[in-house]
Coordinates of C-alpha atoms in Angstrom, one line a residue:
X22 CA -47.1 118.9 -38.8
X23 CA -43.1 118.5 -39.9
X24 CA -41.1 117.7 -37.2
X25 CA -39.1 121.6 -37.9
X26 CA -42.7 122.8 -38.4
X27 CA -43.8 121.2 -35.1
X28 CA -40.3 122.7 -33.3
X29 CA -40.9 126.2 -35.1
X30 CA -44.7 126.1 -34.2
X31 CA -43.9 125.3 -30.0
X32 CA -41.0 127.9 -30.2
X33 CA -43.1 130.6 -31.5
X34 CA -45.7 129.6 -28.8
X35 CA -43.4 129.7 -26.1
X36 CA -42.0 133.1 -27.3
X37 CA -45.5 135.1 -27.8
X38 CA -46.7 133.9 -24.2
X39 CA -43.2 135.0 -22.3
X40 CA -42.3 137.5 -24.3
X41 CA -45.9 139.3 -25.4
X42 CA -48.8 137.6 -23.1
X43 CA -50.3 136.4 -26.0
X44 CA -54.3 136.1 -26.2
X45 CA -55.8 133.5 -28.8
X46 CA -59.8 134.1 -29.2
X47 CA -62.0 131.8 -31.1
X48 CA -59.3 129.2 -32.6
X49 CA -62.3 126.9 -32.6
X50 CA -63.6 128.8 -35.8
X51 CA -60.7 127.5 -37.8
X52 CA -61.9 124.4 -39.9
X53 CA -59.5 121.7 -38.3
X54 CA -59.1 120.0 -42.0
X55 CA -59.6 121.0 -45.9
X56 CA -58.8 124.3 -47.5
X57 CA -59.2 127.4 -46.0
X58 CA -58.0 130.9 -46.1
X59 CA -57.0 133.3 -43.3
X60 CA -57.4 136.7 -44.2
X61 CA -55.6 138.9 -41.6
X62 CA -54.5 142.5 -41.2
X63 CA -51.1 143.3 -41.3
X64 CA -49.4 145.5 -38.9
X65 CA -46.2 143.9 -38.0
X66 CA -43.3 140.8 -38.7
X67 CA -44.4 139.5 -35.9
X68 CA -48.1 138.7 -37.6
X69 CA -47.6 135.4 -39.9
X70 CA -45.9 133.0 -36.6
X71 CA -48.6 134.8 -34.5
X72 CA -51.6 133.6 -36.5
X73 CA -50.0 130.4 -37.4
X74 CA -48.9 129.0 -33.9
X75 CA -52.6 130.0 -32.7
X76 CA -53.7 127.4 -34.3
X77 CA -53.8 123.8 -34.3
X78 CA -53.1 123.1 -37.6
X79 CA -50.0 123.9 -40.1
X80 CA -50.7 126.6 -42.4
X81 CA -48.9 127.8 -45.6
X82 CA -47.5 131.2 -45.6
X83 CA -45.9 133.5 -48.2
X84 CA -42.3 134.3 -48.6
X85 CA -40.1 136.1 -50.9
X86 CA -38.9 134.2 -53.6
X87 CA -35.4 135.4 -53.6
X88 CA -34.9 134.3 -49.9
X89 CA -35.1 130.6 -51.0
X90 CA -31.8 131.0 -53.3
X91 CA -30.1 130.6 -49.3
X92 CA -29.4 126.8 -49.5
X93 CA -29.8 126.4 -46.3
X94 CA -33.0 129.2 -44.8
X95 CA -34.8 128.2 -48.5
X96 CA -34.7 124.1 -47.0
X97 CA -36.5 125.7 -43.7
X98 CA -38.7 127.9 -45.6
X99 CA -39.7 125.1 -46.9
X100 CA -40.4 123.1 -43.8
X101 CA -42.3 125.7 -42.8
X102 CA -44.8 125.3 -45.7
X103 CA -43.7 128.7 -47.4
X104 CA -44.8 129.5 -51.0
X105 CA -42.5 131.2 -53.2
X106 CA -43.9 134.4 -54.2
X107 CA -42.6 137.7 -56.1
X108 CA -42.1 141.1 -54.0
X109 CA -45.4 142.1 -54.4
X110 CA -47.0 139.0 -54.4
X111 CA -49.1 139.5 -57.5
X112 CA -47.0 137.0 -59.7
X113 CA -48.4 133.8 -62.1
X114 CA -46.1 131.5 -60.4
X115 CA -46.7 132.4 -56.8
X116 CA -50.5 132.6 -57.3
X117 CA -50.1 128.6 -58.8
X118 CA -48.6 127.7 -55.6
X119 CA -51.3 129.1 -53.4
X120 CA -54.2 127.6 -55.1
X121 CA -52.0 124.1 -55.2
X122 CA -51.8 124.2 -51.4
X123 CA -55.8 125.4 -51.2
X124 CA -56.1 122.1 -53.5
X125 CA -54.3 119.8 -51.5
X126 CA -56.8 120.4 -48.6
X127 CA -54.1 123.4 -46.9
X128 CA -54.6 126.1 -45.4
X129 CA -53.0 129.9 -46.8
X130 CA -52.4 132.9 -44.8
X131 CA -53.0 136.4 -46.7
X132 CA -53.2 140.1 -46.2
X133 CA -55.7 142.0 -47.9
X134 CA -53.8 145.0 -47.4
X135 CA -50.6 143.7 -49.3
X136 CA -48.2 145.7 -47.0
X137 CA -47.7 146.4 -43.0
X138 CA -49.5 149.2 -41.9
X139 CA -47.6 152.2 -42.0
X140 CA -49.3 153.9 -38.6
X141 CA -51.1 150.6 -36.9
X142 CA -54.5 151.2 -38.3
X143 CA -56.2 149.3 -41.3
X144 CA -55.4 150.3 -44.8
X145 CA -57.8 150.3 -47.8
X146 CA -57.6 146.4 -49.6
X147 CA -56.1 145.2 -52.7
X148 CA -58.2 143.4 -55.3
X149 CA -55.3 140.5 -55.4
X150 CA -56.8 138.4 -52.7
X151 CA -60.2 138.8 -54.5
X152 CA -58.7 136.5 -57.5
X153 CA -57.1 134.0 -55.0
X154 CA -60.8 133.8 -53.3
X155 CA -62.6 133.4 -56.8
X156 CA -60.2 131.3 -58.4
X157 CA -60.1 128.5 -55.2
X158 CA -63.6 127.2 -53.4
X159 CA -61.8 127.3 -50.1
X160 CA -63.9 129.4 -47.0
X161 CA -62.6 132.6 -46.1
X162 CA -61.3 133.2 -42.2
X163 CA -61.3 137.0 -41.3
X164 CA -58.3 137.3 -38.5
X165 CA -57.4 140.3 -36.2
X166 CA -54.5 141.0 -34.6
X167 CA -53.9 143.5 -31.7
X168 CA -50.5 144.8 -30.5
X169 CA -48.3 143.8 -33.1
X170 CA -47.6 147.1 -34.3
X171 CA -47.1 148.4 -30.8
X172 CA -44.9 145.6 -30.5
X173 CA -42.5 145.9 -33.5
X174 CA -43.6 148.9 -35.6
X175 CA -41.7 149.8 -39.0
X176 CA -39.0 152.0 -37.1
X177 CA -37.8 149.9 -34.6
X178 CA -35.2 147.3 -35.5
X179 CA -36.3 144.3 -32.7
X180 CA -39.7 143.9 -31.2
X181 CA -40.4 144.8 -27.7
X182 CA -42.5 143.3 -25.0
X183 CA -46.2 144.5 -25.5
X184 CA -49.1 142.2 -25.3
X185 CA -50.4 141.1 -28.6
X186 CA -53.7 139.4 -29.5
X187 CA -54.9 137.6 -32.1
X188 CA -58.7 136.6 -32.9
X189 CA -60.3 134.4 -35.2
X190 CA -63.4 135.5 -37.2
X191 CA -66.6 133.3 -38.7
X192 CA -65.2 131.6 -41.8
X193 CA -67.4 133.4 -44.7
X194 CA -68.4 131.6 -47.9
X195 CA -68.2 133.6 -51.0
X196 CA -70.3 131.1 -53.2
X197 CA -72.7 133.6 -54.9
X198 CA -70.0 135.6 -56.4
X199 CA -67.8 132.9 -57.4
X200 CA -70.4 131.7 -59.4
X201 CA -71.1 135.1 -60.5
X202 CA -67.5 135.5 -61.8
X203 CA -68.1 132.4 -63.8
X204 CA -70.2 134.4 -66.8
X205 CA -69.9 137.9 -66.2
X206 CA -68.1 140.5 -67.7
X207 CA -64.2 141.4 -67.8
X208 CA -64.9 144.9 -65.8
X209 CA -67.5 143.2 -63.3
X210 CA -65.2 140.3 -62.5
X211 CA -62.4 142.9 -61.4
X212 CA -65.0 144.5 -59.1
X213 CA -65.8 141.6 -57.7
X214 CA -62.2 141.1 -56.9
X215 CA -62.1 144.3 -55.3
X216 CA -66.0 143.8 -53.7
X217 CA -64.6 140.5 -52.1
X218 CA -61.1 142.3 -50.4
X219 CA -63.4 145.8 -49.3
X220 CA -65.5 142.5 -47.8
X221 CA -63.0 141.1 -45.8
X222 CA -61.4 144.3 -44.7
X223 CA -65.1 145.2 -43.5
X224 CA -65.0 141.5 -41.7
X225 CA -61.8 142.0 -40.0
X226 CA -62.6 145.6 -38.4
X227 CA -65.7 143.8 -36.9
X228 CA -63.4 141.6 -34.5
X229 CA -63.0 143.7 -31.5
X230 CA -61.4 141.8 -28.5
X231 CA -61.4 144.0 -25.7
X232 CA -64.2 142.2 -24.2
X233 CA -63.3 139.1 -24.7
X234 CA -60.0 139.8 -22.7
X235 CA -59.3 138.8 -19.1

């Protein structure tokens, strides 16, 4: 990790374990090293340093293009492995910087559902991480996480202190489709976007915690 990476990593750490009694389950399914993809639902701000500082390894997370025109927040975006994307994500340049990190053996947070959830409970997924799974060869995490809507919903200007969870699926390997997408047809490969998102979506609803939690 960066040294600011490292800094930012322990601080968020501290904060979700004072401030929201954080659970981590299953970190041990994340692949330590190479390319992966954590696939997460998306019901809060406080999602992206949750998943990222449950883990032992730096990710690479997605931020707003125009927030890096700020001298100095773009020089710590980038310290904190951000890729430059358009507002809704979907953009030529931003997708190039994903699959570069992916290349370089990183690993790339994403939300199949594009958006926080309006109400706390899963929306419907967008094709667009579909293409990002086809077009890379990287393993697909599904990730949960509990409370953060609870915690900081869309109407509330700060977050407040209720417990927040986040679990770690099986990573799933979407070889058979990939090399489906190789040969088929223009209106078959965008349903396969869509079949891989509806996929994850289906992955991530199957990690229940309560269980799991002491």
């Amino acid at each position: 990790m960066k040294p600011v990476y490292r800094l930012t990593w322990l601080a968020c750490r501290a904060y979700y374990a004072l401030y929201h009694r954080w659970h981590v389950l299953n970190v041990e399914r994340i692949p330590l090293t190479g390319p992966v993809i954590l696939a997460a639902n998306h019901g809060s701000y406080l999602d992206p340093p949750l998943i990222g500082c449950g883990m032992p390894r730096p990710i690479n997370y997605l931020a707003r293009e125009s927030l890096f025109r700020f001298p100095v927040f773009g020089w710590y975006l980038r310290q904190l492995n951000c890729v430059p994307v358009d507002r809704d994500g979907a953009g030529a340049a931003g997708l190039k910087g994903i699959l570069d990190r992916l290349l370089h053996g990183g690993a790339v947070i994403l939300f199949p559902e594009g958006t926080r959830s309006h109400d706390g409970r899963l929306q419907p997924a967008r094709a667009g991480i579909g293409l990002t799974v086809i077009k890379s060869d990287a393993p697909v995490v599904p990730v949960r996480v509990f409370g953060t809507f609870e915690a900081w919903p869309r109407h509330r200007k700060l977050p407040h202190p209720h417990r927040v969870t986040v679990k770690y699926g099986v990573p799933i390997d979407f070889k058979v489709l990939r090399e489906e997408a190789k040969t088929c047809t223009k209106p078959r490969l965008k349903a396969i976007y869509q079949e891989i998102a509806d996929q994850l979506m289906a992955a991530i609803a199957k990690l229940e915690p309560v269980e799991d939690v002491t």
